């Protein structure tokens, strides 16, 4: 009671600061900036905060906080546009939304999916702020109780969602997750610096492959290519469908699901470094497991949007706990946020809670108010923006190619980014074609670093404690929190495997001949074996044990699938192939001819630089592929280049240079 009485004056002071007209103005500016940045896949909160960081020095602390918090709050809301309308994860926290949001858009229910998502985000943000108002006073002991074993178990809990997303063949889901984990280990190991799969004279791979590139390659490129081959609109019947009020009613009908997932978001977000990686998958898994009728998941169930989106914004509030109490950033955007606090003269840490509780509550409730503004703005815009799904996709595709190439380049400012994007895109196309779970692959990739890092740390500390005594070692490994999370994980896997056949995250896929699926499986097996051999050559045990263990599991799963392929008939689900039936098989345009357009853009970028390549690509695409007149082709191309230059200039971002720029000095934006 004394703690609560001490908090009330600070809460009142925070509200008086937040509701001042000047602070609301700065909050709205941040919301608009966050919305503008968040709608572009791959940019996200880090790019947005980097944009406003130079202006923080010398600003009034409350105004600066309002600007930064407004931007941070709305990015997890606005990135839903890309996830629903294009099937592209707007950020790592909106991956699960793609599974049901994009199929809804394809059925002409884009406005319904968007409004349900924004209503869920709004509620999650408000509930998160309410819980945090009281939780932040007692959060310190909880955060301190999460050591390395506990964080490892939460990571494993996130990986257990693979069981739910495995589809008809759990072994395919397991193998895809192992492949994602192995791709995530590429590069320099964190423990001893050993190189995994980067020893073949490819310097680009030393730093590994970035999440932006993998997310765009695994989801964006396959979906764009598939839609472009159809030569229609995203919505199959070219209609917008139900308006935003129906989505709000959907949220209200599932309000208790939203409550549960919001609480999951807060609790997982509190754990440093994990929130954005696992929270949407855990929320999606809970949504599926707590629903009786599971037949619609993966093909357009609105509950598959409400669950993850409720947790996303609540997770942002939870992420503030370690950031503010300990000065430990829970994500990349929170790391930049800490830098902004330092520029404003605010030192995050225990003293902030003890000596300046009003500033803490100002941040928490600015986040809640920004959620209200952001969600309201997004709901108001959802009907208009959803109309993009009724436009002929051939007119949208070149702009999407333009955006994902630009976004991928920002990960490392190297032409290698474009090569990696194309390579991962081809892998994504094959995973989609042969019905290997892309969500399982992405879960594995996202959690690879955390899983290896926490496993190595836990092993080192446990070894030391076991040397001191068996009881001390067992107490460290099997703490009460670890046992609870372990029980939840085991139950999740068992229930998930039972339910997996009812959930088809990639939809129904026809079966075909043996040859193509068999060749792809052999390619996956060859890569996995190569990764095992490569890891075994590393001297330090800590650097090789994780990839070797994962590769061993992957090899076993793939060998069992190979035996099944050899023995089964061609109508077995193991021979799933989209090119043998359905939309892809009936598409008027071929797969490789369509993909070649994107390849041409990347090759021209490497030769001429991005803007010159883009000019040639856009004009040629609109004239030859879209069948537009010369005048309209030139107008659309000029509009695209102007938009690209405006975005890059505003965000102070560079374009990919080509060989031409090494020999000829050109002005911006041709440089």
XYZ file of C-alpha atoms in Angstrom:
671
model
C 0.000 0.000 0.000
C 2.868 2.383 0.812
C 4.364 1.665 -2.585
C 1.070 2.466 -4.298
C 0.627 5.691 -2.318
C 4.131 6.759 -3.332
C 3.320 6.063 -6.984
C 0.089 8.093 -7.170
C 1.696 11.595 -6.945
C 4.273 10.606 -9.578
C 1.485 9.306 -11.813
C -0.480 12.553 -11.430
C 2.603 14.624 -12.275
C 3.266 12.450 -15.334
C -0.286 12.987 -16.647
C -0.009 16.763 -16.193
C 3.184 16.737 -18.262
C 1.873 14.417 -20.980
C -1.430 16.250 -21.531
C 0.243 19.633 -22.091
C -0.541 20.826 -25.645
C 3.143 21.145 -26.561
C 3.913 17.571 -25.547
C 0.864 16.263 -27.416
C 2.111 18.086 -30.514
C 5.543 16.421 -30.258
C 3.861 13.081 -29.588
C 1.769 13.449 -32.749
C 4.873 14.359 -34.784
C 6.527 11.187 -33.510
C 3.431 9.133 -34.357
C 3.320 10.470 -37.928
C 7.052 9.808 -38.383
C 6.664 6.303 -36.962
C 3.740 5.598 -39.263
C 5.702 6.856 -42.276
C 8.704 4.672 -41.457
C 6.800 1.625 -40.222
C 4.852 1.051 -43.428
C 8.109 0.261 -45.243
C 9.301 -3.308 -44.615
C 12.791 -3.614 -43.213
C 13.243 -0.058 -41.914
C 11.423 -0.124 -38.569
C 12.051 1.656 -35.296
C 15.849 1.792 -35.494
C 15.767 3.768 -38.743
C 13.063 6.076 -37.394
C 14.816 6.771 -34.090
C 18.100 7.330 -35.915
C 16.293 10.009 -37.905
C 15.234 12.034 -34.828
C 18.292 11.331 -32.650
C 20.303 14.349 -33.953
C 17.490 16.653 -32.768
C 17.463 15.320 -29.187
C 20.434 17.321 -27.945
C 19.232 20.470 -26.238
C 15.518 19.604 -26.413
C 13.252 19.819 -23.405
C 13.371 16.294 -21.871
C 9.592 15.818 -21.843
C 9.240 17.026 -25.450
C 12.103 14.809 -26.586
C 10.578 11.840 -24.789
C 7.211 12.503 -26.415
C 8.823 12.605 -29.878
C 10.798 9.375 -29.408
C 8.040 7.437 -27.646
C 5.471 8.468 -30.270
C 7.721 7.064 -32.970
C 8.561 3.841 -31.080
C 4.917 3.158 -30.217
C 3.437 3.282 -33.700
C 6.028 1.226 -35.627
C 4.687 -2.149 -34.340
C 1.229 -0.944 -35.377
C 2.007 0.441 -38.822
C 4.209 -2.478 -39.881
C 0.967 -4.485 -40.009
C 0.210 -2.873 -43.393
C 3.065 -4.762 -45.067
C 2.259 -8.019 -43.253
C -1.411 -8.018 -44.248
C -1.389 -6.370 -47.671
C 1.779 -7.885 -49.142
C 2.577 -10.938 -47.031
C 5.854 -9.294 -46.010
C 6.762 -9.214 -42.296
C 7.065 -5.506 -41.575
C 9.435 -6.320 -38.700
C 10.477 -9.269 -36.558
C 7.449 -8.661 -34.310
C 4.893 -8.974 -37.124
C 5.977 -12.292 -38.619
C 3.081 -14.349 -37.250
C 0.531 -11.803 -38.501
C 1.404 -12.808 -42.069
C 0.068 -16.350 -41.585
C -3.601 -15.302 -41.435
C -3.518 -11.593 -42.287
C -2.284 -12.024 -45.851
C -4.748 -14.846 -46.703
C -7.528 -12.536 -45.472
C -6.306 -9.829 -47.850
C -6.299 -12.360 -50.686
C -9.912 -13.214 -49.867
C -10.861 -9.539 -50.133
C -10.925 -8.935 -46.356
C -7.914 -6.641 -46.065
C -9.834 -3.837 -44.329
C -11.273 -6.301 -41.810
C -7.832 -7.778 -41.040
C -6.207 -4.357 -40.684
C -8.870 -2.888 -38.419
C -8.905 -6.023 -36.214
C -5.116 -5.761 -35.981
C -5.176 -2.065 -35.081
C -7.927 -2.488 -32.493
C -5.890 -5.322 -30.953
C -2.725 -3.216 -31.008
C -4.532 -0.330 -29.334
C -5.912 -2.564 -26.590
C -2.554 -4.297 -26.108
C -0.764 -0.985 -25.730
C -3.287 0.372 -23.212
C -3.396 -2.838 -21.174
C 0.390 -3.010 -21.240
C 0.662 0.544 -19.874
C -1.926 -0.180 -17.175
C -0.144 -3.346 -16.052
C 3.237 -1.609 -16.163
C 2.020 1.278 -14.014
C 1.848 -1.105 -11.060
C 4.187 -3.814 -12.296
C 7.185 -1.487 -12.692
C 7.271 -1.002 -8.903
C 7.808 -4.715 -8.285
C 9.464 -5.653 -11.599
C 13.036 -5.440 -10.421
C 13.029 -8.727 -8.428
C 11.305 -10.530 -11.322
C 13.802 -9.304 -13.898
C 16.708 -10.224 -11.636
C 15.286 -13.740 -11.169
C 15.687 -14.449 -14.911
C 19.187 -15.802 -15.333
C 20.708 -17.540 -18.332
C 18.872 -20.894 -17.869
C 15.519 -19.106 -17.656
C 16.202 -17.055 -20.786
C 17.336 -20.192 -22.610
C 14.058 -21.893 -21.694
C 12.014 -18.941 -22.993
C 13.957 -19.180 -26.267
C 13.204 -22.923 -26.435
C 9.539 -22.124 -25.723
C 9.585 -19.863 -28.791
C 11.157 -22.653 -30.839
C 8.442 -25.045 -29.654
C 5.954 -23.076 -31.772
C 7.464 -24.982 -34.710
C 5.315 -27.936 -33.616
C 2.148 -25.926 -34.241
C 3.349 -24.622 -37.608
C 4.715 -27.947 -38.889
C 1.688 -28.653 -41.092
C 0.867 -32.109 -42.388
C 4.403 -33.472 -41.905
C 6.010 -32.536 -38.556
C 9.409 -33.748 -39.804
C 9.308 -31.106 -42.550
C 8.684 -28.421 -39.943
C 11.532 -29.739 -37.777
C 13.923 -29.872 -40.748
C 12.956 -26.334 -41.828
C 13.556 -25.045 -38.281
C 16.971 -26.764 -38.196
C 17.836 -25.186 -41.537
C 16.853 -21.776 -40.159
C 18.968 -22.339 -37.041
C 21.962 -23.333 -39.197
C 21.605 -20.300 -41.477
C 21.447 -18.205 -38.308
C 24.834 -19.578 -37.157
C 26.603 -18.486 -40.351
C 29.508 -16.181 -39.580
C 31.676 -15.500 -36.561
C 30.685 -17.320 -33.370
C 30.007 -15.085 -30.387
C 31.888 -17.276 -27.898
C 35.281 -17.917 -29.508
C 35.166 -16.208 -32.898
C 35.202 -19.413 -34.950
C 33.859 -19.083 -38.485
C 30.875 -21.211 -39.522
C 30.047 -21.490 -43.246
C 32.103 -18.328 -43.829
C 35.419 -20.067 -44.509
C 35.004 -20.273 -48.287
C 36.579 -16.911 -49.171
C 33.284 -15.046 -48.808
C 34.096 -12.095 -46.501
C 30.467 -10.939 -46.566
C 29.406 -14.030 -44.581
C 31.747 -13.337 -41.653
C 29.120 -11.091 -40.038
C 26.295 -13.503 -40.867
C 23.052 -12.783 -42.711
C 20.779 -10.093 -41.293
C 17.159 -10.615 -40.290
C 15.902 -7.951 -42.727
C 17.335 -9.896 -45.664
C 16.023 -13.262 -44.465
C 12.538 -11.900 -43.699
C 12.264 -10.218 -47.097
C 13.753 -13.188 -48.940
C 11.716 -15.922 -47.277
C 8.342 -14.163 -47.349
C 8.382 -11.070 -49.593
C 10.018 -12.343 -52.777
C 8.050 -15.641 -53.027
C 4.713 -13.867 -52.494
C 5.512 -11.023 -54.898
C 6.630 -13.477 -57.574
C 3.539 -15.648 -57.038
C 1.139 -12.703 -57.269
C 2.951 -11.240 -60.265
C 2.602 -14.530 -62.142
C -1.197 -14.358 -61.690
C -1.354 -10.921 -63.335
C -4.383 -10.011 -61.177
C -4.928 -8.126 -57.917
C -3.937 -9.249 -54.404
C -7.610 -9.773 -53.531
C -8.723 -12.615 -55.795
C -12.117 -11.103 -56.522
C -10.649 -7.584 -56.734
C -13.035 -6.373 -54.020
C -12.208 -4.603 -50.777
C -14.580 -6.643 -48.652
C -16.001 -5.663 -45.263
C -15.010 -2.309 -43.787
C -13.103 -1.505 -40.645
C -16.126 -1.729 -38.314
C -16.326 -5.492 -38.851
C -12.719 -5.881 -37.765
C -13.418 -3.922 -34.583
C -16.396 -6.200 -33.890
C -14.119 -9.221 -34.459
C -11.756 -7.877 -31.825
C -14.605 -7.321 -29.357
C -15.865 -10.873 -29.930
C -12.371 -12.147 -29.046
C -11.560 -9.613 -26.342
C -10.498 -12.239 -23.780
C -8.055 -13.707 -26.279
C -6.714 -10.174 -26.698
C -6.376 -9.818 -22.917
C -4.426 -13.062 -22.578
C -2.093 -12.296 -25.469
C -1.499 -8.762 -24.162
C -0.430 -10.174 -20.801
C 1.868 -12.610 -22.649
C 3.325 -9.619 -24.494
C 4.076 -7.708 -21.297
C 5.624 -10.695 -19.502
C 7.800 -11.806 -22.432
C 8.728 -8.201 -23.269
C 10.159 -7.745 -19.776
C 12.918 -10.286 -20.533
C 15.846 -8.408 -22.154
C 16.633 -9.304 -25.743
C 13.791 -11.769 -26.293
C 10.521 -9.878 -26.683
C 10.477 -9.025 -30.375
C 11.918 -12.396 -31.328
C 9.433 -14.779 -29.767
C 6.392 -12.936 -28.464
C 4.306 -13.048 -31.643
C 4.970 -16.782 -32.123
C 4.109 -17.557 -28.490
C 0.918 -15.484 -28.791
C 0.010 -17.186 -32.081
C 0.654 -20.602 -30.545
C -1.569 -19.747 -27.580
C -4.274 -18.486 -29.950
C -4.306 -21.773 -31.856
C -4.124 -23.974 -28.771
C -6.960 -22.154 -26.998
C -9.344 -22.314 -29.975
C -11.673 -25.257 -30.560
C -12.092 -24.898 -34.332
C -8.583 -24.752 -35.775
C -9.420 -25.433 -39.415
C -9.216 -21.781 -40.483
C -5.741 -20.995 -39.156
C -3.200 -20.414 -41.888
C -5.879 -19.650 -44.453
C -7.424 -16.459 -43.080
C -8.707 -16.751 -39.495
C -9.076 -13.300 -37.925
C -8.071 -14.715 -34.526
C -4.644 -15.415 -36.020
C -4.316 -11.644 -36.465
C -5.825 -10.557 -33.140
C -3.573 -12.736 -30.961
C -0.119 -11.687 -32.264
C -1.098 -8.037 -32.730
C -2.388 -7.790 -29.143
C 0.960 -9.009 -27.856
C 3.122 -6.805 -30.106
C 2.286 -3.416 -28.621
C 2.054 -4.802 -25.081
C 5.558 -6.164 -25.647
C 6.841 -2.634 -26.333
C 5.667 -1.584 -22.889
C 7.235 -4.647 -21.294
C 10.499 -3.894 -23.088
C 10.688 -0.595 -21.222
C 11.132 -2.408 -17.881
C 14.737 -3.672 -18.370
C 15.539 -0.573 -20.434
C 14.496 1.872 -17.718
C 15.292 -0.143 -14.560
C 18.683 -1.578 -15.556
C 19.672 0.359 -18.667
C 19.638 -2.955 -20.570
C 18.067 -2.508 -24.032
C 15.491 -5.167 -24.824
C 15.882 -4.670 -28.604
C 17.796 -2.689 -31.211
C 15.292 0.158 -31.139
C 15.502 0.277 -27.328
C 19.299 0.567 -27.634
C 18.855 3.685 -29.782
C 16.158 4.870 -27.350
C 18.722 4.671 -24.520
C 21.043 6.857 -26.580
C 18.256 9.389 -26.969
C 17.644 9.385 -23.195
C 21.335 10.117 -22.625
C 21.173 13.083 -25.037
C 18.197 14.401 -23.051
C 20.175 14.130 -19.826
C 18.181 11.174 -18.464
C 20.185 8.286 -17.018
C 18.341 4.975 -17.180
C 18.870 2.637 -14.258
C 17.634 1.870 -10.741
C 18.010 5.512 -9.736
C 15.418 6.521 -12.347
C 12.736 4.458 -10.601
C 13.886 5.487 -7.141
C 14.471 9.212 -7.638
C 12.450 10.162 -10.717
C 9.362 7.960 -10.876
C 7.367 10.712 -12.619
C 9.713 10.568 -15.659
C 9.278 6.792 -15.765
C 5.498 7.138 -15.787
C 5.751 9.903 -18.385
C 7.452 7.418 -20.726
C 4.982 4.601 -19.952
C 1.839 6.663 -20.473
C 3.247 8.571 -23.447
C 3.568 5.123 -24.995
C -0.095 4.409 -24.187
C -1.292 7.750 -25.576
C 0.805 7.280 -28.711
C -0.880 3.898 -29.183
C -4.261 5.621 -29.113
C -3.208 8.206 -31.707
C -1.374 5.665 -33.866
C -4.095 3.016 -33.850
C -6.785 5.628 -34.480
C -4.836 7.030 -37.436
C -4.170 3.552 -38.828
C -7.829 2.514 -38.489
C -8.876 5.713 -40.259
C -6.422 4.974 -43.084
C -6.983 1.210 -43.286
C -9.947 1.382 -45.659
C -8.106 3.596 -48.132
C -4.792 1.772 -47.938
C -6.556 -1.604 -48.219
C -7.718 -0.507 -51.678
C -4.196 -1.318 -52.832
C -5.317 -4.963 -52.816
C -7.822 -4.234 -55.595
C -5.229 -2.681 -57.955
C -3.694 -4.827 -60.661
C -0.622 -6.238 -58.940
C 1.590 -5.837 -62.010
C 1.468 -2.075 -61.378
C 2.520 -2.494 -57.726
C 5.213 -5.174 -58.081
C 8.033 -2.979 -59.481
C 7.619 -0.529 -56.589
C 7.775 -3.435 -54.130
C 10.927 -4.757 -55.824
C 12.337 -1.247 -55.509
C 11.504 -1.006 -51.797
C 12.781 -4.420 -50.721
C 16.073 -3.952 -52.612
C 16.549 -0.560 -50.919
C 15.587 -1.955 -47.484
C 17.896 -4.968 -47.848
C 20.841 -2.730 -48.776
C 20.433 -0.763 -45.532
C 21.355 -3.807 -43.427
C 25.073 -3.545 -44.254
C 25.430 -0.999 -47.083
C 27.017 -3.646 -49.329
C 26.199 -5.077 -52.729
C 26.477 -8.421 -51.000
C 23.145 -7.548 -49.374
C 21.459 -7.695 -52.786
C 23.132 -11.011 -53.669
C 22.097 -12.467 -50.294
C 18.543 -11.187 -50.781
C 18.265 -12.905 -54.169
C 19.766 -16.170 -52.854
C 17.487 -16.274 -49.811
C 14.578 -15.332 -52.082
C 15.216 -18.402 -54.248
C 15.316 -20.541 -51.097
C 12.011 -18.995 -50.009
C 10.467 -19.786 -53.394
C 11.464 -23.451 -53.112
C 10.321 -23.720 -49.486
C 6.944 -22.337 -50.512
C 6.712 -24.490 -53.653
C 7.431 -27.798 -51.891
C 5.442 -26.957 -48.712
C 8.326 -26.688 -46.255
C 7.242 -24.457 -43.373
C 8.625 -20.967 -43.947
C 7.423 -19.777 -40.508
C 9.368 -22.661 -38.921
C 12.483 -21.634 -40.873
C 12.080 -18.023 -39.748
C 11.541 -19.001 -36.096
C 14.767 -21.003 -36.245
C 16.733 -18.171 -37.832
C 15.443 -15.480 -35.473
C 16.177 -17.511 -32.331
C 19.471 -19.020 -33.470
C 21.725 -16.396 -31.908
C 19.888 -16.335 -28.578
C 19.671 -20.121 -28.376
C 23.397 -20.603 -28.965
C 24.440 -17.706 -26.751
C 22.295 -18.707 -23.789
C 23.198 -22.408 -24.205
C 26.944 -21.650 -24.112
C 26.625 -19.320 -21.130
C 24.421 -21.748 -19.199
C 26.835 -24.598 -19.937
C 29.866 -22.648 -18.711
C 28.196 -21.471 -15.500
C 26.634 -24.883 -14.819
C 30.023 -26.602 -15.268
C 31.552 -24.266 -12.693
C 28.703 -24.850 -10.226
C 28.788 -28.640 -10.673
C 32.490 -28.574 -9.816
C 31.538 -26.909 -6.544
C 28.815 -29.457 -5.814
C 26.097 -31.533 -7.441
C 23.308 -29.858 -5.449
C 24.427 -26.362 -6.450
C 24.601 -27.328 -10.121
C 21.163 -28.923 -10.149
C 19.683 -25.944 -8.304
C 21.104 -23.623 -10.975
C 19.782 -25.656 -13.915
C 16.395 -26.644 -12.485
C 15.169 -23.450 -10.859
C 11.399 -23.129 -10.259
C 11.028 -20.749 -13.215
C 12.915 -23.150 -15.506
C 10.684 -26.054 -14.442
C 7.511 -24.047 -15.074
C 8.652 -22.927 -18.545
C 9.838 -26.485 -19.312
C 6.401 -27.875 -18.433
C 4.708 -25.256 -20.633
C 7.109 -26.104 -23.486
C 6.490 -29.864 -23.259
C 2.718 -29.340 -23.193
C 3.006 -26.929 -26.127
C 4.944 -29.461 -28.223
C 2.575 -32.342 -27.435
C -0.555 -30.314 -28.108
C 1.046 -28.682 -31.146
C 1.925 -31.994 -32.785
C -1.630 -33.220 -32.259
C -3.096 -30.080 -33.783
C -0.559 -29.494 -36.561
C -2.500 -31.452 -39.193
C -5.481 -29.120 -38.712
C -3.349 -26.028 -39.358
C -1.883 -25.409 -42.778
C 0.154 -22.175 -42.556
C 0.984 -22.407 -46.257
C -2.513 -23.541 -47.339
C -3.440 -26.730 -49.189
C -0.771 -27.873 -51.664
C -1.224 -30.386 -54.480
C 1.077 -33.389 -54.801
C 3.054 -34.109 -57.940
C 5.908 -36.129 -59.336
C 8.802 -37.343 -57.229
C 11.724 -35.770 -59.035
C 11.562 -32.062 -58.091
C 10.695 -32.516 -54.361
C 13.375 -35.217 -54.087
C 16.059 -32.995 -55.642
C 15.194 -30.152 -53.258
C 15.363 -32.469 -50.231
C 18.771 -33.734 -51.395
C 19.971 -30.121 -51.699
C 18.827 -29.416 -48.129
C 20.527 -32.594 -46.931
C 23.757 -31.657 -48.743
C 23.782 -28.212 -47.103
C 23.073 -29.654 -43.658
C 25.855 -32.239 -44.001
C 28.232 -29.521 -45.233
C 27.332 -27.362 -42.223
C 28.038 -30.310 -39.896
C 31.439 -30.981 -41.502
C 32.297 -27.287 -41.494
C 31.417 -26.942 -37.796
C 33.374 -30.081 -36.879
C 36.554 -28.463 -38.262
C 36.377 -25.620 -35.707
C 38.839 -26.061 -32.829
C 36.852 -24.483 -29.984
C 34.165 -26.796 -28.637
C 31.913 -23.881 -27.636
C 31.814 -22.665 -31.251
C 30.993 -25.991 -32.876
C 28.731 -27.857 -30.448
C 25.555 -25.891 -31.260
C 25.691 -26.057 -35.104
C 26.776 -29.706 -34.959
C 23.889 -30.623 -32.657
C 21.348 -28.775 -34.811
C 22.791 -30.252 -38.013
C 22.640 -33.769 -36.528
C 18.938 -33.364 -35.728
C 18.350 -31.922 -39.214
C 20.216 -34.776 -40.922
C 18.169 -37.393 -39.034
C 14.876 -35.685 -39.959
C 15.901 -35.312 -43.617
C 17.086 -38.933 -43.877
C 13.757 -40.189 -42.520
C 11.958 -38.004 -45.078
C 14.267 -39.319 -47.809
C 13.399 -42.917 -46.915
C 9.707 -42.012 -47.020
C 10.148 -40.411 -50.446
C 11.840 -43.497 -51.827
C 9.091 -45.801 -50.553
C 5.939 -43.647 -50.922
C 3.704 -43.157 -53.953
C 3.421 -39.823 -55.764
C 0.158 -38.872 -54.036
C 1.884 -38.824 -50.616
C 1.963 -35.328 -48.941
C 5.758 -35.527 -48.857
C 5.684 -34.794 -52.619
C 3.767 -31.524 -52.286
C 4.483 -29.253 -55.271
C 2.580 -26.063 -56.068
C 3.618 -26.289 -59.707
C 1.469 -29.446 -60.070
C -1.873 -27.899 -59.151
C -3.591 -24.733 -57.971
C -2.916 -21.088 -58.795
C 0.821 -21.473 -59.447
C 0.315 -24.305 -61.915
C -2.361 -22.317 -63.783
C -0.497 -18.979 -63.722
C -0.185 -17.329 -67.153
C 3.459 -16.388 -66.500
C 6.375 -18.687 -65.678
C 8.253 -18.683 -62.379
C 11.778 -18.125 -63.683
C 10.808 -15.544 -66.291
C 9.066 -13.547 -63.562
C 11.959 -13.861 -61.106
C 14.341 -12.753 -63.862
C 12.872 -9.231 -63.696
C 14.040 -8.859 -60.105
C 17.387 -10.392 -61.031
C 17.800 -7.814 -63.808
C 17.220 -4.976 -61.316
C 19.925 -6.336 -59.009
C 22.430 -6.931 -61.836
C 21.875 -3.445 -63.254
C 22.293 -1.999 -59.738
C 25.667 -3.721 -59.438
C 26.737 -2.282 -62.798
C 25.192 1.199 -62.926
C 24.151 2.024 -59.376
C 20.655 1.794 -57.929
C 18.940 4.911 -59.315
C 20.135 4.504 -62.915
C 19.270 0.796 -62.750
C 15.880 1.633 -61.274
C 15.092 4.066 -64.092
C 15.842 1.442 -66.754
C 14.058 -1.314 -64.837
C 10.859 0.642 -64.151
C 10.440 1.932 -67.701
C 11.130 -1.520 -69.204
C 8.826 -3.284 -66.721
C 5.859 -0.949 -67.163
C 6.246 -0.897 -70.951
C 6.995 -4.574 -71.638
C 5.562 -6.550 -68.688
C 2.645 -4.346 -67.638
C 1.791 -3.282 -71.196
C 1.521 0.443 -70.385
C 1.970 3.236 -72.903
C 5.301 5.055 -73.129
C 3.878 8.183 -71.494
C 2.321 6.309 -68.574
C 5.448 4.173 -68.155
C 7.612 7.294 -67.914
C 5.223 8.997 -65.461
C 5.030 5.951 -63.168
C 8.805 5.474 -63.310
C 9.466 9.131 -62.483
C 7.034 8.932 -59.558
C 8.784 5.844 -58.189
C 12.261 7.372 -58.466
C 11.072 10.630 -56.882
C 9.527 8.724 -53.954
C 12.705 6.698 -53.518
C 14.893 9.810 -53.470
C 12.562 11.534 -51.011
C 12.645 8.561 -48.598
C 16.428 8.173 -48.827
C 17.026 11.909 -48.452
C 14.707 12.211 -45.474
C 16.196 9.187 -43.689
C 19.745 10.097 -44.785
C 20.223 6.678 -46.401
C 22.527 5.692 -49.257
C 21.717 3.844 -52.476
C 23.597 0.747 -53.663
C 26.536 1.895 -55.837
C 27.686 0.051 -58.961
C 30.879 -0.412 -60.950
C 30.105 2.799 -62.831
C 30.510 4.865 -59.653
C 34.081 3.595 -59.250
C 35.115 5.143 -62.571
C 32.805 8.146 -62.955
C 32.079 10.801 -60.335
C 28.337 11.402 -60.303
C 26.107 13.701 -58.217
C 23.606 12.400 -55.644
C 21.344 10.422 -56.081
C 23.320 8.778 -58.905
C 26.359 8.298 -56.690
